[in-house]
CSV table of N, CA and C in Angstrom, one decimal:
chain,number,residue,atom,x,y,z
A,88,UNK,N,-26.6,-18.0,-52.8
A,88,UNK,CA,-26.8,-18.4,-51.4
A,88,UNK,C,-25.4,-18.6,-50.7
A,89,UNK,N,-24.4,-19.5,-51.1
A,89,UNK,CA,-23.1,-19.9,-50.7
A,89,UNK,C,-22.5,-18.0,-50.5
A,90,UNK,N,-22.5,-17.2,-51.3
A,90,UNK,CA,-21.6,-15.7,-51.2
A,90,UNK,C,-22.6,-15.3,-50.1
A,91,UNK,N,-23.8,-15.5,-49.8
A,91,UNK,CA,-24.9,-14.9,-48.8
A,91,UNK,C,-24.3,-15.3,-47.5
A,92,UNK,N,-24.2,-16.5,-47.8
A,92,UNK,CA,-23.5,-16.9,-46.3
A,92,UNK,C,-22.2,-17.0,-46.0
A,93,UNK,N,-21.2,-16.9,-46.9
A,93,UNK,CA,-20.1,-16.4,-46.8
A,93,UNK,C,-19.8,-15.0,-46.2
A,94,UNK,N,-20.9,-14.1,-46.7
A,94,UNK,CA,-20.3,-12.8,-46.1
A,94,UNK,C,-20.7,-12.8,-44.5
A,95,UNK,N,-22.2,-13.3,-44.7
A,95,UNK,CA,-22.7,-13.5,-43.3
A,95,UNK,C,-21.3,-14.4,-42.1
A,96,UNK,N,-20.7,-15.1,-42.7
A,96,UNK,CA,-19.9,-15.7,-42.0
A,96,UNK,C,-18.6,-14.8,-41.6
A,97,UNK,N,-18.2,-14.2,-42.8
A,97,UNK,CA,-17.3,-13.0,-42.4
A,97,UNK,C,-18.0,-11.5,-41.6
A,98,UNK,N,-18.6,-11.4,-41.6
A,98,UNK,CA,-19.0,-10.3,-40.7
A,98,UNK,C,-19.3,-10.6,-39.3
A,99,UNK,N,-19.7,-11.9,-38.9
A,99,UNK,CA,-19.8,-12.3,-37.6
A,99,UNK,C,-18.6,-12.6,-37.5
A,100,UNK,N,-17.4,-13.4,-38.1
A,100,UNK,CA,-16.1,-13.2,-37.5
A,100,UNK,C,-15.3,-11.7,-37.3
A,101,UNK,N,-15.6,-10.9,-38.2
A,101,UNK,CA,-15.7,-9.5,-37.6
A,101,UNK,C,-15.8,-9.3,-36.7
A,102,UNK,N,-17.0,-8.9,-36.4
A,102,UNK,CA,-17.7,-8.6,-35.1
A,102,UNK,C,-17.0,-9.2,-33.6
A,103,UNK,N,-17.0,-10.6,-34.2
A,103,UNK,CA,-16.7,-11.2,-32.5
A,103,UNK,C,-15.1,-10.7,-32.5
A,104,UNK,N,-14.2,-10.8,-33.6
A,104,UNK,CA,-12.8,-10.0,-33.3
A,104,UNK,C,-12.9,-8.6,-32.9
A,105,UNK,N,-13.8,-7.6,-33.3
A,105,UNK,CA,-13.6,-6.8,-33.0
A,105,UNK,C,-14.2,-6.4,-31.4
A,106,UNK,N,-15.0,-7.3,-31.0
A,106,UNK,CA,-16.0,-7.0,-29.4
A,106,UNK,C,-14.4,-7.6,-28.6
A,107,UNK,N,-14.0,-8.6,-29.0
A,107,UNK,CA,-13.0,-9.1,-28.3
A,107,UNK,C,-11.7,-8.3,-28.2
A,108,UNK,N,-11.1,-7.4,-29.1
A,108,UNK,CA,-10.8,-6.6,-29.4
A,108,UNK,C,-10.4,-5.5,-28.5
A,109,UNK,N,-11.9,-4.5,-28.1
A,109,UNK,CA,-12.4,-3.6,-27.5
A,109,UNK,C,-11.5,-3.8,-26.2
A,110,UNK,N,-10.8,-2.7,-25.5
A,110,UNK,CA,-11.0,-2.8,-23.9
A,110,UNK,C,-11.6,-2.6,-23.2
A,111,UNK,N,-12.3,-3.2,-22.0
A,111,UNK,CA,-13.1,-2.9,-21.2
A,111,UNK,C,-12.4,-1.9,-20.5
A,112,UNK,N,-13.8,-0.6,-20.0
A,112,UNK,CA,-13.0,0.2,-19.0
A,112,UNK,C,-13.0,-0.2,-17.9
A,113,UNK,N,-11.2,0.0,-17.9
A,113,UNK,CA,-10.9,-0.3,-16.3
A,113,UNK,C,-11.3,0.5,-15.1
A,114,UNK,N,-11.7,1.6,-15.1
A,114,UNK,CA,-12.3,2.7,-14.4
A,114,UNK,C,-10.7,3.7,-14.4
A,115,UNK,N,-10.7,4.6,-13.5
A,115,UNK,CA,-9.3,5.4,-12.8
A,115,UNK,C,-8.4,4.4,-12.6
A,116,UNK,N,-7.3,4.8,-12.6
A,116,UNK,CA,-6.2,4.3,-12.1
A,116,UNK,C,-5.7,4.1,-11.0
A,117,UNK,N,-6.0,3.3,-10.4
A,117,UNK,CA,-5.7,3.2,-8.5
A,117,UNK,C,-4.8,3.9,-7.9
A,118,UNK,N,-3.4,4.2,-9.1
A,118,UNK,CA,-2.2,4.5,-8.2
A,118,UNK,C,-2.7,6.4,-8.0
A,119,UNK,N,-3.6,6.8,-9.4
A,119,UNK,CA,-3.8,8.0,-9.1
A,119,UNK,C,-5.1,8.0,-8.0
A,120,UNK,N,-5.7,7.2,-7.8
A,120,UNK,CA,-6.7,7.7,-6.9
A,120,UNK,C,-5.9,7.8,-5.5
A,121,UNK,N,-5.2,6.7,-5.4
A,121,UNK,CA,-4.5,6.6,-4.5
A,121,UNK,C,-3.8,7.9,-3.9
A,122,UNK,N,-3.2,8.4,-4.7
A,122,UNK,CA,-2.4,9.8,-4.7
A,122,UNK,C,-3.3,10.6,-4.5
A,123,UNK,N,-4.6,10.7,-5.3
A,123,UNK,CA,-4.8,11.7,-4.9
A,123,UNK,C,-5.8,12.1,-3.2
A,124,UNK,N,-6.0,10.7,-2.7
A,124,UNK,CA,-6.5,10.3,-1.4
A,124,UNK,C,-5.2,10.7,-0.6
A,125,UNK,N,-4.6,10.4,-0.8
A,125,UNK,CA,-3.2,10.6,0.3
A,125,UNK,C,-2.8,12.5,0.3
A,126,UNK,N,-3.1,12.6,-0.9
A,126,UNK,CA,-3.0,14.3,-0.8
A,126,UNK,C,-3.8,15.0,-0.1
A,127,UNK,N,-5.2,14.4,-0.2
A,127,UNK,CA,-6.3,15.2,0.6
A,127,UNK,C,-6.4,15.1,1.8
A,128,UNK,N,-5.7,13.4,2.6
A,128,UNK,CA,-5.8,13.4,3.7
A,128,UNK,C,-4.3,14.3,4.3
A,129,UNK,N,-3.7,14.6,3.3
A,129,UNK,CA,-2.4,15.2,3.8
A,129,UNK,C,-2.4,17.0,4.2
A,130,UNK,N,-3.5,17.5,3.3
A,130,UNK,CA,-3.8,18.7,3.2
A,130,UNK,C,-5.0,18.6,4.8
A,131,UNK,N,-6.2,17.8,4.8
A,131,UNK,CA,-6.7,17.8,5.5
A,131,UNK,C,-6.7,17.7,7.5
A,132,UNK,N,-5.2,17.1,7.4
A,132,UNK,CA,-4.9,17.0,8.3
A,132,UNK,C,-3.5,17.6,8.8
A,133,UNK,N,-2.7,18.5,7.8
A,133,UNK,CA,-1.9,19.3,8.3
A,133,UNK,C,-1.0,19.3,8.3
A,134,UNK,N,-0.9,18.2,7.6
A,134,UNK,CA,1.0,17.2,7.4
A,134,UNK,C,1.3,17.6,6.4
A,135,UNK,N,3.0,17.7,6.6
A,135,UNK,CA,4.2,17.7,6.0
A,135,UNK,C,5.1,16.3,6.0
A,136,UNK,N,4.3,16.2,4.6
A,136,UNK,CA,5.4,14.7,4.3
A,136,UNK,C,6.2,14.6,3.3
A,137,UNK,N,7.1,13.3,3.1
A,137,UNK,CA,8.2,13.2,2.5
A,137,UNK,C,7.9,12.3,1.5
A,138,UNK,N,7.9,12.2,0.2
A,138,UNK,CA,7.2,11.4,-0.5
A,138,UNK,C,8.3,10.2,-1.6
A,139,UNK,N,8.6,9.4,-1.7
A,139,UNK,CA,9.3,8.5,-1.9
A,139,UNK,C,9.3,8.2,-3.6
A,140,UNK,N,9.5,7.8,-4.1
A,140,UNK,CA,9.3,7.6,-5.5
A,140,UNK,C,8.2,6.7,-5.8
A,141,UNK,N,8.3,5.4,-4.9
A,141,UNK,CA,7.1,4.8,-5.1
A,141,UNK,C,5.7,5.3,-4.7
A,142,UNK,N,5.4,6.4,-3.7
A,142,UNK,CA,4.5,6.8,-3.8
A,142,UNK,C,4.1,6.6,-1.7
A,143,UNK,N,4.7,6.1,-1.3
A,143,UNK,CA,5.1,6.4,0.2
A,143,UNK,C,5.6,7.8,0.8
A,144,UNK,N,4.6,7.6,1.4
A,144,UNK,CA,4.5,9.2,2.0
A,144,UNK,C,4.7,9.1,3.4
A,145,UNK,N,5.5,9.8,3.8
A,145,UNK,CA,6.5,9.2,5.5
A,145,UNK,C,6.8,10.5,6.2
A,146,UNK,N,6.5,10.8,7.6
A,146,UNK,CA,7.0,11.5,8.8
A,146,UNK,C,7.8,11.2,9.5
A,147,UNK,N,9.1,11.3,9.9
A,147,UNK,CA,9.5,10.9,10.9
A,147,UNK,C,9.7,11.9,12.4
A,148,UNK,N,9.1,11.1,13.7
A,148,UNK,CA,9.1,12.2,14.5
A,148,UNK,C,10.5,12.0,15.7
A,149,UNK,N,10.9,10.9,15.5
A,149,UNK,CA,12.3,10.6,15.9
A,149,UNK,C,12.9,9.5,15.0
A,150,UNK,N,14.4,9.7,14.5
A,150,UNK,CA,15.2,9.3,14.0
A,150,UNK,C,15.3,7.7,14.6
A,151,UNK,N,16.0,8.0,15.6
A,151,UNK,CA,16.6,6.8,16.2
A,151,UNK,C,18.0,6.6,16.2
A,152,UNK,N,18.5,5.7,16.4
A,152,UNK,CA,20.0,5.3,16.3
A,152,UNK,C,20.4,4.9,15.0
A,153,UNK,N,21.8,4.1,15.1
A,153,UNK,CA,22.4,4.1,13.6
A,153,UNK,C,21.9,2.8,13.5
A,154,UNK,N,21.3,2.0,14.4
A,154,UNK,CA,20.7,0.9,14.2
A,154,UNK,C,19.4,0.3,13.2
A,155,UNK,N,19.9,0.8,11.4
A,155,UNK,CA,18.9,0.7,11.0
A,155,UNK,C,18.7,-0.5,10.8
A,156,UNK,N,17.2,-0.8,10.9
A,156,UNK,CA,17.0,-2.2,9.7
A,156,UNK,C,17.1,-2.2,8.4
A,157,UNK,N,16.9,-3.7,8.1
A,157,UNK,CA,16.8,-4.1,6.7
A,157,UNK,C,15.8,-5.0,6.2
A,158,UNK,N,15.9,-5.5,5.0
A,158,UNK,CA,15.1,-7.0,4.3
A,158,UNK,C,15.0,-8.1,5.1
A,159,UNK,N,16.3,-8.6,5.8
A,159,UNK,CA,16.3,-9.6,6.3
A,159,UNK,C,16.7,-9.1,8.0
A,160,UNK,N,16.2,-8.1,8.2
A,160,UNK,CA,16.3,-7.5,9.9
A,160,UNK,C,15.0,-8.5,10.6
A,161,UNK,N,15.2,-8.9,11.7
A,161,UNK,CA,14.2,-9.2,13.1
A,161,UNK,C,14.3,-8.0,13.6
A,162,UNK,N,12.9,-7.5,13.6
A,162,UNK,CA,12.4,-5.9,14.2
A,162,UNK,C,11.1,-6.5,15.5
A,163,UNK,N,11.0,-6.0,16.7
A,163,UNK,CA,10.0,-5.4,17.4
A,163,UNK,C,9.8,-4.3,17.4
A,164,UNK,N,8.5,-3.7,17.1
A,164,UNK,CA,8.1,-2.9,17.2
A,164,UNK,C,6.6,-2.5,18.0
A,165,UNK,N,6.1,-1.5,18.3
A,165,UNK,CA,4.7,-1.1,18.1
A,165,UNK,C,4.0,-0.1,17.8
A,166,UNK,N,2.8,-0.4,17.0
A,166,UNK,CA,2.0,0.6,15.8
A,166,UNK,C,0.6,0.6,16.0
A,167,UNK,N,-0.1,1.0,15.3
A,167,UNK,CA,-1.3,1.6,15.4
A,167,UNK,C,-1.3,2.0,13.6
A,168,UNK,N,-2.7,1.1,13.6
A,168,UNK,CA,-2.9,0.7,11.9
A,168,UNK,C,-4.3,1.0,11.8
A,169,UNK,N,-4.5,2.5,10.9
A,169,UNK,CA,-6.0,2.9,10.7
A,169,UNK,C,-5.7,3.6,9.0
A,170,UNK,N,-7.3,3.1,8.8
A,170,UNK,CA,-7.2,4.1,7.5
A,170,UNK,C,-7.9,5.1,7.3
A,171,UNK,N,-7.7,5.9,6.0
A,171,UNK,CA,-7.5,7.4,5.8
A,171,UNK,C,-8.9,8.2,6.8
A,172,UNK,N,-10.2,7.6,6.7
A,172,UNK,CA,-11.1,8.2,7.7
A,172,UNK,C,-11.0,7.7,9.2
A,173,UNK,N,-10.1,7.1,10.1
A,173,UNK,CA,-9.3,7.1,11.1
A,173,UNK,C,-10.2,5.4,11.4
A,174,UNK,N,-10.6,5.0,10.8
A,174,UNK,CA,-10.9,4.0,11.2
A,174,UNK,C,-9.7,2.7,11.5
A,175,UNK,N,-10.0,2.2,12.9
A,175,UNK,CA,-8.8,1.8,13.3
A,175,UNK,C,-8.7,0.1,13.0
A,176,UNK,N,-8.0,-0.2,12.4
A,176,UNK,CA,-8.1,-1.8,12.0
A,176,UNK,C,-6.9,-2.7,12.9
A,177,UNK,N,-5.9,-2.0,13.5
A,177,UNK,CA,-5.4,-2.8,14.6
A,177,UNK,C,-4.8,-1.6,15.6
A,178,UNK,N,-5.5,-1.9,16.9
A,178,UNK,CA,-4.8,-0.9,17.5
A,178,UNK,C,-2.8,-1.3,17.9
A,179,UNK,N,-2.8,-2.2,17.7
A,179,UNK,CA,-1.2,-2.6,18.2
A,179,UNK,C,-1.5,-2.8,19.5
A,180,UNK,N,-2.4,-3.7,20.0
A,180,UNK,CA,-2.1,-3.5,21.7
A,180,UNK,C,-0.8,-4.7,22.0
A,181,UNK,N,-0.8,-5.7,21.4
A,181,UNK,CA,0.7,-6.1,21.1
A,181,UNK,C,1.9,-5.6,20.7
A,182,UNK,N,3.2,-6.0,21.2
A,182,UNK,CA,4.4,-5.8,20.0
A,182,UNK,C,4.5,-6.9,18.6
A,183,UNK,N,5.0,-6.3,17.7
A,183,UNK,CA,5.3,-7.3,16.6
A,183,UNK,C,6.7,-7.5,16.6
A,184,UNK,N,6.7,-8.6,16.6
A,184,UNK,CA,8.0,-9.3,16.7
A,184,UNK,C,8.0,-9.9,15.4
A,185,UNK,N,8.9,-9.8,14.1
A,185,UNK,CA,9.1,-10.6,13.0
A,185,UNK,C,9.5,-10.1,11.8
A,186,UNK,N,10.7,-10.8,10.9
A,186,UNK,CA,11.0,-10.1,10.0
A,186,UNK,C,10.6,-9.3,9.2
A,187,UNK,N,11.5,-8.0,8.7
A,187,UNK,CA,10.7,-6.9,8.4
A,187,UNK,C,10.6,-8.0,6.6
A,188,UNK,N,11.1,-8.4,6.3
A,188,UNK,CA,11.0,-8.9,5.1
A,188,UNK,C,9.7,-9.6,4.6
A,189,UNK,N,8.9,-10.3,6.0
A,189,UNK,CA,7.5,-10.3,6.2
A,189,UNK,C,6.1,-9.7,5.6
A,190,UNK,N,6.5,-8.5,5.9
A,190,UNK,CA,5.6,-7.4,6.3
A,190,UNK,C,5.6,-6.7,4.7
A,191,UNK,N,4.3,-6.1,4.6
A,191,UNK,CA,4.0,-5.1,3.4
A,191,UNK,C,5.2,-4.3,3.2
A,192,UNK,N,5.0,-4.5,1.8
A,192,UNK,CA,6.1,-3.7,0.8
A,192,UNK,C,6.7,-2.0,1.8
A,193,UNK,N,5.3,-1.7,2.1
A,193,UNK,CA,5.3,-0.3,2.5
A,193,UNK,C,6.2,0.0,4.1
A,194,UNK,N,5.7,-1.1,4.8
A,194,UNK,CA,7.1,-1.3,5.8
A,194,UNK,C,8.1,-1.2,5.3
A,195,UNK,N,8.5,-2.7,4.3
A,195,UNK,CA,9.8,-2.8,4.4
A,195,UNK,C,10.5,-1.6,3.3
A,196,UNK,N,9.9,-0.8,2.4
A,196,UNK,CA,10.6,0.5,2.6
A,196,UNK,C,10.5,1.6,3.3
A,197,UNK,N,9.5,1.7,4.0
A,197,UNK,CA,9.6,2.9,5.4
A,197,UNK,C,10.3,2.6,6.5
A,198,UNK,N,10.6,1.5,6.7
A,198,UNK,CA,11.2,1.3,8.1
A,198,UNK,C,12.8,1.7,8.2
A,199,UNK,N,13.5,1.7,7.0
A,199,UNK,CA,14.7,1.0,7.2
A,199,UNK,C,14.8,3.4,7.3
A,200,UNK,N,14.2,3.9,7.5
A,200,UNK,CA,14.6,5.5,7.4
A,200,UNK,C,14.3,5.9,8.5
A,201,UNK,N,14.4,5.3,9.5
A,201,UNK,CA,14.3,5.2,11.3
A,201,UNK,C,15.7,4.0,11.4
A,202,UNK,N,16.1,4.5,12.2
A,202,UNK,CA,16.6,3.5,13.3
A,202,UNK,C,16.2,3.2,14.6
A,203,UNK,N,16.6,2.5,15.4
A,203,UNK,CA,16.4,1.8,16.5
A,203,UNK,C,15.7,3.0,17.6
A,204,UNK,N,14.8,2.5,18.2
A,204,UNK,CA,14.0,4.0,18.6
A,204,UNK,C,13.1,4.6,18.4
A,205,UNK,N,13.1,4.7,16.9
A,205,UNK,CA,12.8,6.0,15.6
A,205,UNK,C,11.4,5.9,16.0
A,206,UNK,N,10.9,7.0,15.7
A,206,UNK,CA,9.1,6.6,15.3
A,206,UNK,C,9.1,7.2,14.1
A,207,UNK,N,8.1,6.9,13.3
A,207,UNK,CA,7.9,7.3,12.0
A,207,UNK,C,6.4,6.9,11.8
A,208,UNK,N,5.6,7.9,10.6
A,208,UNK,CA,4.5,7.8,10.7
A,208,UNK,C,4.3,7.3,9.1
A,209,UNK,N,3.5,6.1,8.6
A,209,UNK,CA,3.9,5.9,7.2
A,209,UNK,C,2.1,5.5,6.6
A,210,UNK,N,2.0,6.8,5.3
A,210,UNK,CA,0.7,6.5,4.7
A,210,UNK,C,1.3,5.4,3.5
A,211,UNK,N,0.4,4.7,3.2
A,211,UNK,CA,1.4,3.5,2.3
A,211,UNK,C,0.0,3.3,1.1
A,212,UNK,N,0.3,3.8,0.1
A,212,UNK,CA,-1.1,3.5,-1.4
A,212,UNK,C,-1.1,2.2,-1.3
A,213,UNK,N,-2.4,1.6,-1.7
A,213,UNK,CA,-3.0,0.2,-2.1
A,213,UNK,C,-2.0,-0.9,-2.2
A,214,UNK,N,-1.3,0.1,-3.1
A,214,UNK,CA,0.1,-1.3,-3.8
A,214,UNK,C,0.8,-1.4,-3.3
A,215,UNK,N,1.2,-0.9,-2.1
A,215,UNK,CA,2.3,-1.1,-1.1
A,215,UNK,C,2.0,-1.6,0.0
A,216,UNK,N,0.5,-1.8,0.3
A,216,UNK,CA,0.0,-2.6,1.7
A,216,UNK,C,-0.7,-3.8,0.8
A,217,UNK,N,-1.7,-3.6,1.3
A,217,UNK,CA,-3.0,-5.1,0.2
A,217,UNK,C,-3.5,-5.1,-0.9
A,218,UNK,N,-3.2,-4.2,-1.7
A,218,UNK,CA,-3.6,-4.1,-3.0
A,218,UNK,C,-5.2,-3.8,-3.2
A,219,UNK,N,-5.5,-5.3,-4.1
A,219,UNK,CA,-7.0,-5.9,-4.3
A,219,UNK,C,-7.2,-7.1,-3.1
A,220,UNK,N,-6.4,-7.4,-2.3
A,220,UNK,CA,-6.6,-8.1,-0.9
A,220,UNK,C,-7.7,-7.1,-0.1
A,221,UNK,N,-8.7,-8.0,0.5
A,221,UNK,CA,-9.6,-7.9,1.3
A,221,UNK,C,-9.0,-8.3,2.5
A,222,UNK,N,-8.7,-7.6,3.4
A,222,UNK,CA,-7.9,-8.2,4.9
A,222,UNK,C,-9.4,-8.0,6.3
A,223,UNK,N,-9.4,-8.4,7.2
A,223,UNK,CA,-10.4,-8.3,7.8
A,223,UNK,C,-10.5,-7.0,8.2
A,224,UNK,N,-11.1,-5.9,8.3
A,224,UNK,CA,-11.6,-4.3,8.3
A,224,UNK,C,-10.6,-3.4,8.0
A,225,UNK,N,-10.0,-4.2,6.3
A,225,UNK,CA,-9.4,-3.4,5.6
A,225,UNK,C,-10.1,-4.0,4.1
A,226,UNK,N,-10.4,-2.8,3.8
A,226,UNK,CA,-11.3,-3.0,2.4
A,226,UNK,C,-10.6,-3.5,1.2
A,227,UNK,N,-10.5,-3.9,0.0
A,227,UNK,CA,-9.6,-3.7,-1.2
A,227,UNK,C,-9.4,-2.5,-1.3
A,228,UNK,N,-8.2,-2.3,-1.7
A,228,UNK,CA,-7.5,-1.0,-2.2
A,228,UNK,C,-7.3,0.1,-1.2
A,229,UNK,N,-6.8,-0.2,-0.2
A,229,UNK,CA,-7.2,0.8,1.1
A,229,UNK,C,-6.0,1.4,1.0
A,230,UNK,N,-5.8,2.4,1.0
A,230,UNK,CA,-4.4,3.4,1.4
A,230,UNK,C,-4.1,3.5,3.3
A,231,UNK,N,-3.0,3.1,3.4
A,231,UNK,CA,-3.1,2.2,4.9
A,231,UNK,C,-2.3,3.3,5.7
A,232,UNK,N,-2.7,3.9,7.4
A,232,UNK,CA,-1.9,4.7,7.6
A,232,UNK,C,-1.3,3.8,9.0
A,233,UNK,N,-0.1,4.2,9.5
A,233,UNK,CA,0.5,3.6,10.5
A,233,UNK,C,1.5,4.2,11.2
A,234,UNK,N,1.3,4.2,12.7
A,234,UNK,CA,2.2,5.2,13.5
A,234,UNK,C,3.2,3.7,14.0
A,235,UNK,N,4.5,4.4,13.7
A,235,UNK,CA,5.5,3.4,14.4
A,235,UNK,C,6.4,3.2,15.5
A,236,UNK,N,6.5,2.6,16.7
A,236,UNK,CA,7.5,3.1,16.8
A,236,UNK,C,8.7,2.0,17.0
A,237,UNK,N,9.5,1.7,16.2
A,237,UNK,CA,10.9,0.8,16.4
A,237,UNK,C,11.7,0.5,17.5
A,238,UNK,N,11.4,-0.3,18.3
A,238,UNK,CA,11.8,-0.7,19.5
A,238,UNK,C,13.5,-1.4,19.6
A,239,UNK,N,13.1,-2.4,18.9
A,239,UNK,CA,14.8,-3.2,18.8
A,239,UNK,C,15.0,-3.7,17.3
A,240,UNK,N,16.3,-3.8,16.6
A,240,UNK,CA,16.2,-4.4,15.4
A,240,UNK,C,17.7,-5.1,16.0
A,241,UNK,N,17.3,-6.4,15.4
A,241,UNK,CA,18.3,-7.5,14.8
A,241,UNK,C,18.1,-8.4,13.6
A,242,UNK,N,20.3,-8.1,13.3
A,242,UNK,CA,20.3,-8.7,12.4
A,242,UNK,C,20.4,-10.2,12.3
């Protein structure tokens, strides 16, 4: 009886090591869904973009001056913020006034490739705007698009 329930005792510690063990599937990989969203809307709409290492995909339709920003730049600007099916989640009827060091990852590397002036158009994957953040009529994991244009930068 004692080796009956011995073994019984070691196979259920088995078991729960091994369930515990297991990885759940995570599903796809965000960054590739991401990619491959950003490609289709890229294909679909006719653009030629510039694509960054991290996975920022950028137009620029004016340069601007040698007034670039930075991390710790005070930028105004005004944009227009919709995602990939054109749904528009801020039209910019304001300027934004405030450090770019503020602002999503995806700004503060698209911005600083314009200077003062510049407009630039920037599709930015999940991990570079909100991630798994739910923002008000931006879903989790939204690939975020945004027309810019750079008004004044100070340092």
């Amino acid at each position: 009886m004692l080796v009956k329930n011995g073994i019984i005792s070691v196979f259920i510690l088995l078991l729960i090591l091994s369930i515990g063990s297991c990885k759940k599937d995570e599903g796809p990989d965000q960054e590739v869904v991401d990619k491959e969203l950003i490609e289709a809307y890229v294909e679909a709409n006719n653009l030629e973009t510039t694509v960054t290492e991290s996975g920022l995909h950028y137009i620029i339709s004016e340069t601007g001056d040698d007034n670039h920003p930075n991390y710790n730049s005070f930028i105004i600007a005004t944009y227009k913020g919709y995602l990939l099916d054109g749904t528009v989640f801020d039209p910019g009827n304001q300027q934004l006034e405030v450090f770019l060091g503020q602002l999503v990852p995806g700004w503060i590397e698209g911005l600083p490739l314009i200077g003062e002036g510049g407009k630039i158009k920037l599709i930015i994957p999940s991990k570079l705007g909100y991630g798994g953040v739910e923002k008000e009529l931006i879903p989790e994991y939204s690939v975020l698009v945004f027309d810019i244009h750079l008004l004044e930068v100070y340092e």
